[in-house]
Each structure stands twice: as structure tokens, then as C-alpha cells.
Amino acid sequence: MKELTRKRILVTGGAGFLGSHLCERLVAQGHDVLCVDNFYTGTKDNIAPLLDCANFELMRHDVTFPLYVEVDEIYNLACPASPIHYQHDPVQTTKTSVHGAINMLGLAKRVNARIFQASTSEVYGDALVHPQKEDYWGHVNPIGPRSCYDEGKRCAETLFMDYRRQHGLSIRIARIFNTYGPRMHPADGRVVSNFMMQALRGEPLTLYGGGTQTRSFCYVDDMIDAFILLMNSADDPGGPVNLGNPHEVSMRDIAQRIVALTGSASPLETRPLPADDPWHRQPDIALATALLGWQPGTSLDEGLLRTARYFRARLAASQQTPPGAGTHGAAAASARTH
Ligand SMILES: NC(=O)c1ccc[n+]([C@@H]2O[C@H](COP(=O)([O-])OP(=O)(O)OC[C@H]3O[C@@H](n4cnc5c(N)ncnc54)[C@H](O)[C@@H]3O)[C@@H](O)[C@H]2O)c1
């Protein structure tokens, strides 16, 4: 392990998919980590191995309410991230993004902490520019079913930039593109988890709009590397930084890879494309590469293989668990190409 100064670090949304990997990494680096989560989509299972670590603490708290703690750094990840979850209670989603940002920025200002915002490629909406660079302002529907998430995250970015301009706060904004890996929710309707579960259960893989729309997928370990590099970068990017894997694949391509690597006999089945579903999503990561010297190193096949191992184990465990145990609070079954 590299020698690092020990810091007190708050991770909101720390029991979620990305948050749990981030907490794990920061604990391993020797920092004191405070994980704050209301378990809306996150679970204690995700952080179970950390609960016995002396430098890890868990607090059940909703970030829409103020929080008073002493910390050196804040990673603000709290927010449901998949359409099924964020559309389940859209008012709460906007509150989590906006009130959550206000509360965490207020805390950062009080304790003079650097603060990192988990923003999203969804701020670009149904982009008219491809691939998207940070200076593209986006093409977002302000009144659609995805708006609670997209506009909530856009408003959070505004707040972060205004705290920087008005109060001189040290901020970092990551515009995260699709990320996948172990501890994704099996029923969140995101493309990788959806295809994995369908393939492992031997069900048809649902392809929306014929499967020609594309996404780029970043493996979680690469993304966590980028979070930590961005948080610790001496150079202030002065605004948002795209993080993701620029390698673009079609939905059909990824479905076929998952069928092949799981050894499934599942067929592919096409369905109509849902409202506001973007056709392309690909990051331009030139800024991240220049600023952080970062680019994702895990190949899609390797990342999918590790993810499949997780889902296979999870599925096997759930078949031995009584019905209802271990489900996520907001989860409902349907599928989207997020
Ligand atoms: N995973 C991705 O591909 C992706 C892409 C773009 C952006 N992001 C962003 O990264 C962050 C983490 O995403 P994820 O994939 O880990 O999602 P996730 O749903 O697994 O994690 C979100 C966590 O936030 C918690 N949470 C939600 N509302 C809260 C509240 N009001 N107070 C406290 N905790 C709350 C949830 O319980 C969960 O543990 C989110 O902000 C998301 O918007 C993720």
C-alpha cells in the first residue's frame, strides 16, 4: 500500500454499488471512513466485510437532512442511479440531488473540506453531440419521467459551481458514464445486470429498439481509481470531468457477449424503445486523461466475467434464501437500457 496521509472521509451513498467499492478502497488505504446511507437502494450486505474494520463507521442518515460531522473530505454519491429506482419516487430523487447537495456543500463549507460530486452523463440528455465533451451543455427534457434525475443532477452541478465561485470551496465534479461490476443491483433494469440475470436464468435477453443503440461501459475498479485520483488531483479542473470508458458497444453486441460468457442458451428478444432513452452515450475522456493520467484498463470481457461470477453466486445464494429476504427497498422489475 502506498503511504498516504490519514484522512477522515465521508462517503454518502456508501452502501450502494459504487459507494461500497469506494469505501472498501479508502479503508484499505488506511483512511477513517464514515459511510452515510439511508438504504434506499443500498444494502448492509454491500459493506458487510467493512463493518468489523476499526477505521470504518456506518451511519443511517438521509442526506436531504443536514448532517454535522467533522471530516476532511466528502464524496457525495447518495442518489438512486437507475431509472427503476429514481422513478419510483421522483420527488425524493430531486430532493436527494438538490437538498442533498445543499446539505453536503454546507457541511463542506463549515469544516473546510474538499467535496466530490457524483454527477452523471445524463446531464447531457439525448445528446446532439457525439462523443460528449465537458463543454457540451446538453439536450435535456426538463419535464419527462427521467427529469427528476437529469435535472436534479444538473442543479447539483450548478450548486457545486456556485459554492466554488461564491465561497471558494474546493470541489470536484465527476460526470460518470455507465459503470458496471459486482454489487450492481440484480433488478435495477440496467443493461448489464438485466442481461446477466436473464442469461443466468435462461430467459430471453430483452433488447430495446432493436439493440442498435450504443453505450460505453466502465468497470467499477477503473472508476474508483478515477474518483480517488480526481479527488486528490493538485490541479483544479475548474468544472466537471467526464469519467467513463470511451469504448462504445451496441446493446446487441453486449447481449451476445453475455450469452457467450455465461454459457447461456437464452435467445435475444426485441421490444420498443422507452421514452427519452438516448441513442448514443460515449464519453470524451481527454480531460481526465490529461489531468489525472487516467484511462480505464479493464477489458469488457474481463469485467463482464468478474461481474458474471458475482451474479452467479448471488443467484445461487438467493435460491437458498426465503422469498423476500435481501431485496432492495425501491426495486421493482422491468428493464431499461440505462
Ligand atoms: N453506476 C453508474 O453507472 C452511475 C452512472 C452515473 C452516475 N452515477 C452516480 O453515482 C452515484 C452512485 O451510484 P450507484 O450506481 O452506486 O447507485 P446505488 O443506487 O447503488 O447507490 C446509491 C446509494 O445512495 C443511497 N441513497 C439514496 N438516497 C439517499 C438519501 N436521500 N440519503 C442517503 N443515502 C441515499 C442509496 O441507499 C444507495 O446506497 C449516484 O449519485 C449516481 O447518480 C452512477
Coordinates of N, CA and C and ligand atoms in Angstrom, one line a residue, residues 13 15-19 37-42 61-63 77-81 92 96 118-120 149 153 176-179 185 190, ligand 1:
G13 N -24.1 7.7 0.4 CA -24.4 6.6 -0.5 C -23.4 5.5 -0.5
A15 N -23.3 2.7 1.0 CA -23.7 1.3 1.0 C -24.3 0.9 -0.4
G16 N -24.1 1.7 -1.4 CA -24.6 1.4 -2.7 C -23.5 0.7 -3.6
F17 N -23.8 0.6 -4.8 CA -22.8 -0.1 -5.7 C -21.5 0.6 -5.7
L18 N -21.4 1.8 -6.2 CA -20.1 2.5 -6.3 C -19.6 2.9 -4.9
G19 N -20.5 3.3 -4.1 CA -20.1 3.7 -2.7 C -19.4 2.6 -2.0
D37 N -25.8 6.5 4.7 CA -26.7 5.9 3.7 C -28.1 5.7 4.4
N38 N -29.1 5.9 3.6 CA -30.5 5.7 4.2 C -31.0 4.3 3.7
F39 N -30.2 3.6 3.0 CA -30.5 2.2 2.5 C -31.7 2.2 1.5
Y40 N -31.9 3.3 0.8 CA -33.0 3.4 -0.2 C -32.7 2.3 -1.3
T41 N -31.5 2.3 -1.8 CA -31.2 1.3 -2.8 C -29.9 0.5 -2.3
G42 N -29.2 1.0 -1.4 CA -28.0 0.3 -0.9 C -28.4 -0.7 0.2
H61 N -28.6 7.7 7.6 CA -29.0 9.1 7.6 C -29.4 9.4 6.2
D62 N -30.4 10.3 6.1 CA -30.9 10.7 4.8 C -30.3 12.1 4.5
V63 N -29.6 12.2 3.4 CA -28.9 13.4 3.1 C -29.8 14.6 2.8
L77 N -22.2 10.7 -3.1 CA -22.7 9.7 -4.0 C -24.2 9.4 -3.8
A78 N -24.8 9.9 -2.7 CA -26.1 9.4 -2.4 C -27.1 9.9 -3.5
C79 N -27.8 8.9 -4.1 CA -28.8 9.2 -5.1 C -29.1 7.9 -5.8
P80 N -30.4 7.5 -5.9 CA -30.6 6.3 -6.7 C -30.2 6.5 -8.1
A81 N -29.6 5.5 -8.7 CA -28.9 5.8 -10.0 C -29.6 5.1 -11.2
Q92 N -38.6 12.5 -4.3 CA -37.5 12.2 -3.4 C -36.2 12.2 -4.1
T96 N -33.1 14.4 -3.1 CA -31.8 13.9 -2.7 C -30.7 14.6 -3.5
A118 N -20.8 13.1 -7.3 CA -21.1 12.0 -8.3 C -22.2 12.5 -9.3
S119 N -21.7 13.2 -10.3 CA -22.7 13.6 -11.3 C -22.8 12.5 -12.4
T120 N -23.4 12.8 -13.5 CA -23.7 11.8 -14.4 C -23.7 12.2 -15.9
Y149 N -34.1 12.9 -12.2 CA -32.6 12.5 -12.1 C -31.8 13.5 -12.9
K153 N -29.5 16.3 -11.0 CA -28.0 16.3 -11.1 C -27.5 17.6 -11.7
I176 N -20.1 10.8 -14.4 CA -19.9 9.4 -14.5 C -20.8 8.8 -15.6
F177 N -20.1 8.0 -16.5 CA -20.8 7.3 -17.5 C -21.0 5.8 -17.0
N178 N -21.9 5.1 -17.7 CA -22.3 3.8 -17.3 C -21.1 3.0 -16.7
T179 N -21.4 2.5 -15.5 CA -20.3 1.7 -14.8 C -21.0 0.4 -14.4
H185 N -27.2 -3.8 -8.6 CA -28.5 -4.4 -8.2 C -28.9 -5.4 -9.3
R190 N -30.7 -2.0 -15.3 CA -29.6 -1.5 -16.1 C -29.2 -2.6 -17.0
Ligands
LIG1 N1 -23.5 3.4 -11.6 C1 -23.4 4.2 -12.6 O1 -23.3 3.7 -13.7 C2 -23.6 5.7 -12.4 C3 -23.6 6.5 -13.6 C4 -23.7 7.8 -13.4 C5 -23.8 8.4 -12.1 N2 -23.8 7.6 -11.1 C6 -23.9 8.2 -9.7 O2 -23.1 7.6 -8.8 C7 -23.7 7.6 -7.5 C8 -23.8 6.1 -7.0 O3 -24.5 5.3 -7.9 P1 -24.7 3.8 -7.7 O4 -24.7 3.1 -9.1 O5 -23.7 3.3 -6.7 O6 -26.2 3.7 -7.2 P2 -26.8 3.0 -5.9 O7 -28.2 3.1 -6.0 O8 -26.2 1.6 -5.8 O9 -26.2 3.8 -4.7 C9 -26.8 5.0 -4.3 C10 -26.7 5.0 -2.7 O10 -27.3 6.2 -2.2 C11 -28.2 5.8 -1.2 N3 -29.2 6.9 -1.1 C12 -30.1 7.2 -1.9 N4 -30.8 8.3 -1.5 C13 -30.3 8.7 -0.3 C14 -30.5 9.7 0.6 N5 -31.5 10.6 0.5 N6 -29.8 9.8 1.7 C15 -28.7 8.9 1.9 N7 -28.4 7.9 1.1 C16 -29.2 7.8 0.0 C17 -28.8 4.5 -1.5 O11 -29.3 3.8 -0.5 C18 -27.5 3.8 -2.2 O12 -26.8 3.2 -1.2 C19 -25.1 8.2 -7.7 O13 -25.1 9.5 -7.3 C20 -25.3 8.1 -9.2 O14 -26.2 9.1 -9.7 C21 -23.7 6.2 -11.2

